[in-house]
Tab-separated table of C-alpha atoms in Angstrom:
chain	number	residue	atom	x	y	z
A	1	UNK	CA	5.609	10.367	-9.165
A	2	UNK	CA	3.686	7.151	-8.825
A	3	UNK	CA	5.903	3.989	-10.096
A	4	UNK	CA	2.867	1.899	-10.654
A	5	UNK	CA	-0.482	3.135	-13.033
A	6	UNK	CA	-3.401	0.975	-12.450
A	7	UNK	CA	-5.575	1.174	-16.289
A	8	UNK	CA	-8.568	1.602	-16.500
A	9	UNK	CA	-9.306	3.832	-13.023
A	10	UNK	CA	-12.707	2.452	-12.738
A	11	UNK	CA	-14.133	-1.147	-13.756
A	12	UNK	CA	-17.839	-2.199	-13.796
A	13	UNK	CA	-18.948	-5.743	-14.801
A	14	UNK	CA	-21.782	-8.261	-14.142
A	15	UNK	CA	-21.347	-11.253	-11.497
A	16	UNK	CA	-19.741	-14.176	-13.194
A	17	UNK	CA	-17.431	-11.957	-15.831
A	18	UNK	CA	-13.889	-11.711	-15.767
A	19	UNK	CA	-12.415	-8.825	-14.727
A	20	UNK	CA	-8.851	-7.851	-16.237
A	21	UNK	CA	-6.847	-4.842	-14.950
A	22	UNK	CA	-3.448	-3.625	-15.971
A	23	UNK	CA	-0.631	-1.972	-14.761
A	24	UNK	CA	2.138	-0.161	-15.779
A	25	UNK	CA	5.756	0.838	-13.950
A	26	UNK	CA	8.204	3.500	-15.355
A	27	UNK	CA	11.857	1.474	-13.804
A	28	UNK	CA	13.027	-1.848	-13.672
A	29	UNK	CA	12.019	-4.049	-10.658
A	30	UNK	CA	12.338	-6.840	-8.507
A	31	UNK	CA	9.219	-7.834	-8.016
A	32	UNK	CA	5.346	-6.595	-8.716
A	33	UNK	CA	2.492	-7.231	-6.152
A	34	UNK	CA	-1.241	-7.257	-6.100
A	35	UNK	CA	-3.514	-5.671	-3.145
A	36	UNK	CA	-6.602	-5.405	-2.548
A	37	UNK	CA	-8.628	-2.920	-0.665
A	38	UNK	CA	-12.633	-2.962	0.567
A	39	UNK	CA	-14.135	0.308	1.231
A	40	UNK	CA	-12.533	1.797	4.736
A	41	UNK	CA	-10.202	-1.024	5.002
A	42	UNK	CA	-6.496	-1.606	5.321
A	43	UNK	CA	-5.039	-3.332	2.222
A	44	UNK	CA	-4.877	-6.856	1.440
A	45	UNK	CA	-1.723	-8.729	-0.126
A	46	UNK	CA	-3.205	-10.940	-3.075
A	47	UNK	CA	-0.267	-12.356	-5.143
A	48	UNK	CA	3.361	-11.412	-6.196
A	49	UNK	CA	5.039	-12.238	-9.004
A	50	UNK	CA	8.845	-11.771	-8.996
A	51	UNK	CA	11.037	-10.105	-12.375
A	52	UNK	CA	11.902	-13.512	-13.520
A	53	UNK	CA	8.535	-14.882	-13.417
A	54	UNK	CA	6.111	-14.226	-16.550
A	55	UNK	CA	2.808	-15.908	-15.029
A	56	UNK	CA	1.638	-16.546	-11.911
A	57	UNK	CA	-2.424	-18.408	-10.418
A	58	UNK	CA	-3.892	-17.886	-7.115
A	59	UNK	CA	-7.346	-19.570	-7.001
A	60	UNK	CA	-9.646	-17.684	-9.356
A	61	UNK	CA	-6.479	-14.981	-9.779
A	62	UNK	CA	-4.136	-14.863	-12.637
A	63	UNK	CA	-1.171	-12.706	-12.684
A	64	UNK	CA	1.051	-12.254	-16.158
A	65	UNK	CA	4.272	-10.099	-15.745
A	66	UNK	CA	5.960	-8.294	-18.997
A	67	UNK	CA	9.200	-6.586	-18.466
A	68	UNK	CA	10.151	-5.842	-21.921
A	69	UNK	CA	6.711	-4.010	-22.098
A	70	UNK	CA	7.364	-2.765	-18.251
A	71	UNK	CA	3.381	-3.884	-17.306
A	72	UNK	CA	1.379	-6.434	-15.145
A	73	UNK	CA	-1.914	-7.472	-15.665
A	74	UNK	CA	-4.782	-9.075	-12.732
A	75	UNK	CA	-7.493	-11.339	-14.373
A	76	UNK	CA	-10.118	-12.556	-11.691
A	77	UNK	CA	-12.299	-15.064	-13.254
A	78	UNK	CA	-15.449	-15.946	-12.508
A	79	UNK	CA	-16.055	-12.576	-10.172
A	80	UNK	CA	-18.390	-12.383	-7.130
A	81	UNK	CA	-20.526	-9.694	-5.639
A	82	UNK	CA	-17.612	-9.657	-2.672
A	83	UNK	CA	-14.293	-8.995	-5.267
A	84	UNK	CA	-16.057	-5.297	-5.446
A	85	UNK	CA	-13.046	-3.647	-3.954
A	86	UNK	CA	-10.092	-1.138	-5.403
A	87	UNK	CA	-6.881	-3.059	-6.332
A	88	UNK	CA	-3.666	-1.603	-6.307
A	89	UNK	CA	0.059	-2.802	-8.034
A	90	UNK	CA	2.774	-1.787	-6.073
A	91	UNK	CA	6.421	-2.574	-7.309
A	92	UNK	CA	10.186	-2.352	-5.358
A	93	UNK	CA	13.276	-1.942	-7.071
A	94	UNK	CA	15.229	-0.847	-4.144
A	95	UNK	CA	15.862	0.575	-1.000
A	96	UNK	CA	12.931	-1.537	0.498
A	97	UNK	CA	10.520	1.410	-1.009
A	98	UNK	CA	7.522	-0.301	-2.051
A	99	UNK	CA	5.516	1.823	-4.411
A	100	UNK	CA	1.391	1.605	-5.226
A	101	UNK	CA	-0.019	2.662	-7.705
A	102	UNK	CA	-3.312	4.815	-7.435
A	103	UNK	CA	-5.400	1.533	-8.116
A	104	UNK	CA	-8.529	0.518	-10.113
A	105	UNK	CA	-12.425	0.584	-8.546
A	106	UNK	CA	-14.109	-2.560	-9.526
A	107	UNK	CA	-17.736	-2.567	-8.925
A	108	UNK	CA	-19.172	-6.490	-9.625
A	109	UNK	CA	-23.124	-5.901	-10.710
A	110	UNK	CA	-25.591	-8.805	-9.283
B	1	UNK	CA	-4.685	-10.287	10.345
B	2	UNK	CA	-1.352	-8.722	11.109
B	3	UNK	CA	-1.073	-7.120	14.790
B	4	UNK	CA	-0.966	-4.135	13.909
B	5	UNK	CA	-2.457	-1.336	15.890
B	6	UNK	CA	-2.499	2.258	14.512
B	7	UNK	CA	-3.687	4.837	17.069
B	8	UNK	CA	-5.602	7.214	16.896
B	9	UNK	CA	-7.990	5.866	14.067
B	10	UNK	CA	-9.729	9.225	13.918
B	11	UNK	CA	-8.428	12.525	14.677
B	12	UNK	CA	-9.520	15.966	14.365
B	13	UNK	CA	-6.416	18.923	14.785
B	14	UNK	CA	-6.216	22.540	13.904
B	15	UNK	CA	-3.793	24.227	11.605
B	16	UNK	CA	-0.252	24.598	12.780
B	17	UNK	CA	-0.782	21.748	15.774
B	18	UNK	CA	1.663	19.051	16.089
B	19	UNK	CA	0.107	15.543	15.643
B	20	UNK	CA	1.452	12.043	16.247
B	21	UNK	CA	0.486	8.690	14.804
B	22	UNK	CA	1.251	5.631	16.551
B	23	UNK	CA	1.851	2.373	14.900
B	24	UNK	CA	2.381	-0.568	17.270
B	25	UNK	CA	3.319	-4.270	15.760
B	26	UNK	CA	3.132	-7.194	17.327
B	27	UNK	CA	4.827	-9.294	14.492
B	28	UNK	CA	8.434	-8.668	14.955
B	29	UNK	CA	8.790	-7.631	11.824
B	30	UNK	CA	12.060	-5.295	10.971
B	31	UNK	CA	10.394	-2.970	8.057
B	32	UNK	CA	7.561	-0.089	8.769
B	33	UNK	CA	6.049	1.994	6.813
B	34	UNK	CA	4.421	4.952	6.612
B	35	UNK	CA	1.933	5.897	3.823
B	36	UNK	CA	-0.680	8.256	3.357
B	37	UNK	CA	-3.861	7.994	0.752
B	38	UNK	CA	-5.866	10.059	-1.177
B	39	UNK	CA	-7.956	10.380	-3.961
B	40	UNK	CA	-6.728	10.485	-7.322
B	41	UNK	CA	-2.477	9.337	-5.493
B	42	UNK	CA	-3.208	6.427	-4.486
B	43	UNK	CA	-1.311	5.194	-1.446
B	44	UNK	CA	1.816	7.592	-1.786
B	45	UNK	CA	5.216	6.677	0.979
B	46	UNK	CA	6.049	8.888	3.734
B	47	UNK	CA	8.868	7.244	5.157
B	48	UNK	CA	10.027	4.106	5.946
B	49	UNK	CA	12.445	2.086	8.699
B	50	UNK	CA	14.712	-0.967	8.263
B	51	UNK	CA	15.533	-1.392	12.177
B	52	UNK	CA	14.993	0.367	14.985
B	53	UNK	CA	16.837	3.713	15.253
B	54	UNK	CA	16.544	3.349	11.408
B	55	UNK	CA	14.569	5.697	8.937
B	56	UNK	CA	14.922	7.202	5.688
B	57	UNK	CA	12.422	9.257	2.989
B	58	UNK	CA	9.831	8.490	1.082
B	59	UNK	CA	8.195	10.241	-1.784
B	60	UNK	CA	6.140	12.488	0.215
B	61	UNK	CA	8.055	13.889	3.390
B	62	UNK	CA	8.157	17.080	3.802
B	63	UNK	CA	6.122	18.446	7.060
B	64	UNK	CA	6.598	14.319	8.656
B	65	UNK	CA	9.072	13.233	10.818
B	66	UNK	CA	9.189	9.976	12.022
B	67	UNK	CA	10.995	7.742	14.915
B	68	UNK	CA	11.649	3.947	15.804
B	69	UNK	CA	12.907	3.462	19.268
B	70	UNK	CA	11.561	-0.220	19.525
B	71	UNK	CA	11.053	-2.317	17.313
B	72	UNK	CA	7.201	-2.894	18.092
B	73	UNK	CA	6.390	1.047	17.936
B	74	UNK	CA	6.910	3.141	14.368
B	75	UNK	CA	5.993	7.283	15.205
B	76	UNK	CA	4.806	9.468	12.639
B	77	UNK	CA	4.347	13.186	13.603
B	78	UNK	CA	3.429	16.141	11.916
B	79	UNK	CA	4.819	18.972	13.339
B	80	UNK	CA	2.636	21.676	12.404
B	81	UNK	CA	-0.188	20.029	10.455
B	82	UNK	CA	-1.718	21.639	7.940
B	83	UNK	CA	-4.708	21.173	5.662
B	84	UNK	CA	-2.857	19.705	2.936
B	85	UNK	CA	-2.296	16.419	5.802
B	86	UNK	CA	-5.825	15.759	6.095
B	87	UNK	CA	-5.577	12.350	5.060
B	88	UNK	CA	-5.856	8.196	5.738
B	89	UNK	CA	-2.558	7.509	6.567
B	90	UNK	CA	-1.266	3.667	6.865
B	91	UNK	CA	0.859	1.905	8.870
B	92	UNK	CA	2.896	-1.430	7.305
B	93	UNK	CA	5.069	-3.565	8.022
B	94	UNK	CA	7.160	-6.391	6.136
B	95	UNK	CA	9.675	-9.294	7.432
B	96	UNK	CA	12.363	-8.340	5.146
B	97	UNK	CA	11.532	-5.474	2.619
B	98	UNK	CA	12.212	-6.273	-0.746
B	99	UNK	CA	10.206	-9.180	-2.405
B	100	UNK	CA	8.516	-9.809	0.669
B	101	UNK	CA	4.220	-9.551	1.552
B	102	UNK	CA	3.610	-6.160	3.361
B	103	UNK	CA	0.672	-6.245	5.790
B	104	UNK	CA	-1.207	-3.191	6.287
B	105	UNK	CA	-3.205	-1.460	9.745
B	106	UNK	CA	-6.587	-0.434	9.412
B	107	UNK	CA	-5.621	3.167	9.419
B	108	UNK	CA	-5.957	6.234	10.775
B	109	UNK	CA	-8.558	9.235	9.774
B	110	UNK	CA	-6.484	12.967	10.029
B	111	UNK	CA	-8.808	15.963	9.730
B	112	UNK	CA	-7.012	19.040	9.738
B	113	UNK	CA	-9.028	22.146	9.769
């Protein structure tokens, strides 16, 4: 089973909105990273935020991390026609297994 | 970008074939993976190596089998594919593992019919 749930599944907003997705793991970890994907592509690292960190910025990007609550959250402020991708959380805890999550859709309307 | 090559990018096999995916990296990097993707799962791990001549399991590897004899070139093979493989699948690499960025190939297209 997945480690990481991405909430909601699918995300549609106008240009210049924020865009705020969550996501949730089942066992402790050592750290929690972003990706992103564009349609066809590879995926792209965006941020990581390690167990002992609660908040972390990256440009227009803010990652918060909540371990008590076992969830992450990506807010992308001020979104763009090109951040119309699928985003993904993936989490390790050990054994070098990194584990996504099945990832939101966001869809940025002009 | 990471140099990483995944061949082929697109394949089409029959049933009960053996197949092999190639990923080559040009990075140096000691950690590949292998994942595969599909709607509704998400990017799901195959298996995984921490050094040449070294693999273990991931979540989903039944019917893979995988090898490391360099460490530029990560193998995955199906050995008799089946349509339940028809999938992206994703080569990745990472310096050292845990806590560390993991850069991804552009992937590779398996049609199994």
């Amino acid at each position: 089973s997945q480690q990481g749930e991405e909430d909601p599944q699918a995300l549609s907003i106008q240009e210049g909105e924020n865009a705020t997705m969550n996501c949730s793991y089942k066992t402790s970890i050592n750290n929690l990273q972003w990706y992103r994907q564009n349609s066809g592509r590879g995926l792209v690292h965006l941020i990581l935020i390690r167990s002992n960190e609660r908040e972390k910025h990256s440009g227009r990007l803010r990652v918060t991390l909540d371990t008590s609550k076992k969830s992450s959250s990506l807010l992308i402020t001020a979104s763009r026609a090109a951040d119309t991708a699928s985003y993904f959380c993936a989490t390790d805890s050990s054994a070098s297994k990194i584990i996504f999550g099945s990832g939101t859709r966001l869809s940025i309307r002009p | 970008d990471a140099g990483i090559t995944q061949s082929p990018r697109h394949k089409v096999t029959e049933t009960g074939t053996p197949v092999t995916l190639r990923c080559h990296q040009t990075e140096n990097h000691r950690y590949m993976y292998w994942y595969r993707q599909d709607p509704g799962h998400g990017l799901r791990l195959i298996h995984y190596s921490y050094g040449v001549k070294d693999t273990d399991k991931g979540e989903v590897s039944d019917g893979y089998s995988v090898s490391r004899s360099k460490t530029e070139d990560f193998l995955l093979t199906l050995e008799s594919a089946t349509s339940s493989q028809t999938s992206v699948y994703f080569c990745a690499i990472s310096d050292t593992g845990l806590g560390n960025t993991i850069y991804f190939g552009e992937g590779s297209w398996l049609t199994v019919v």
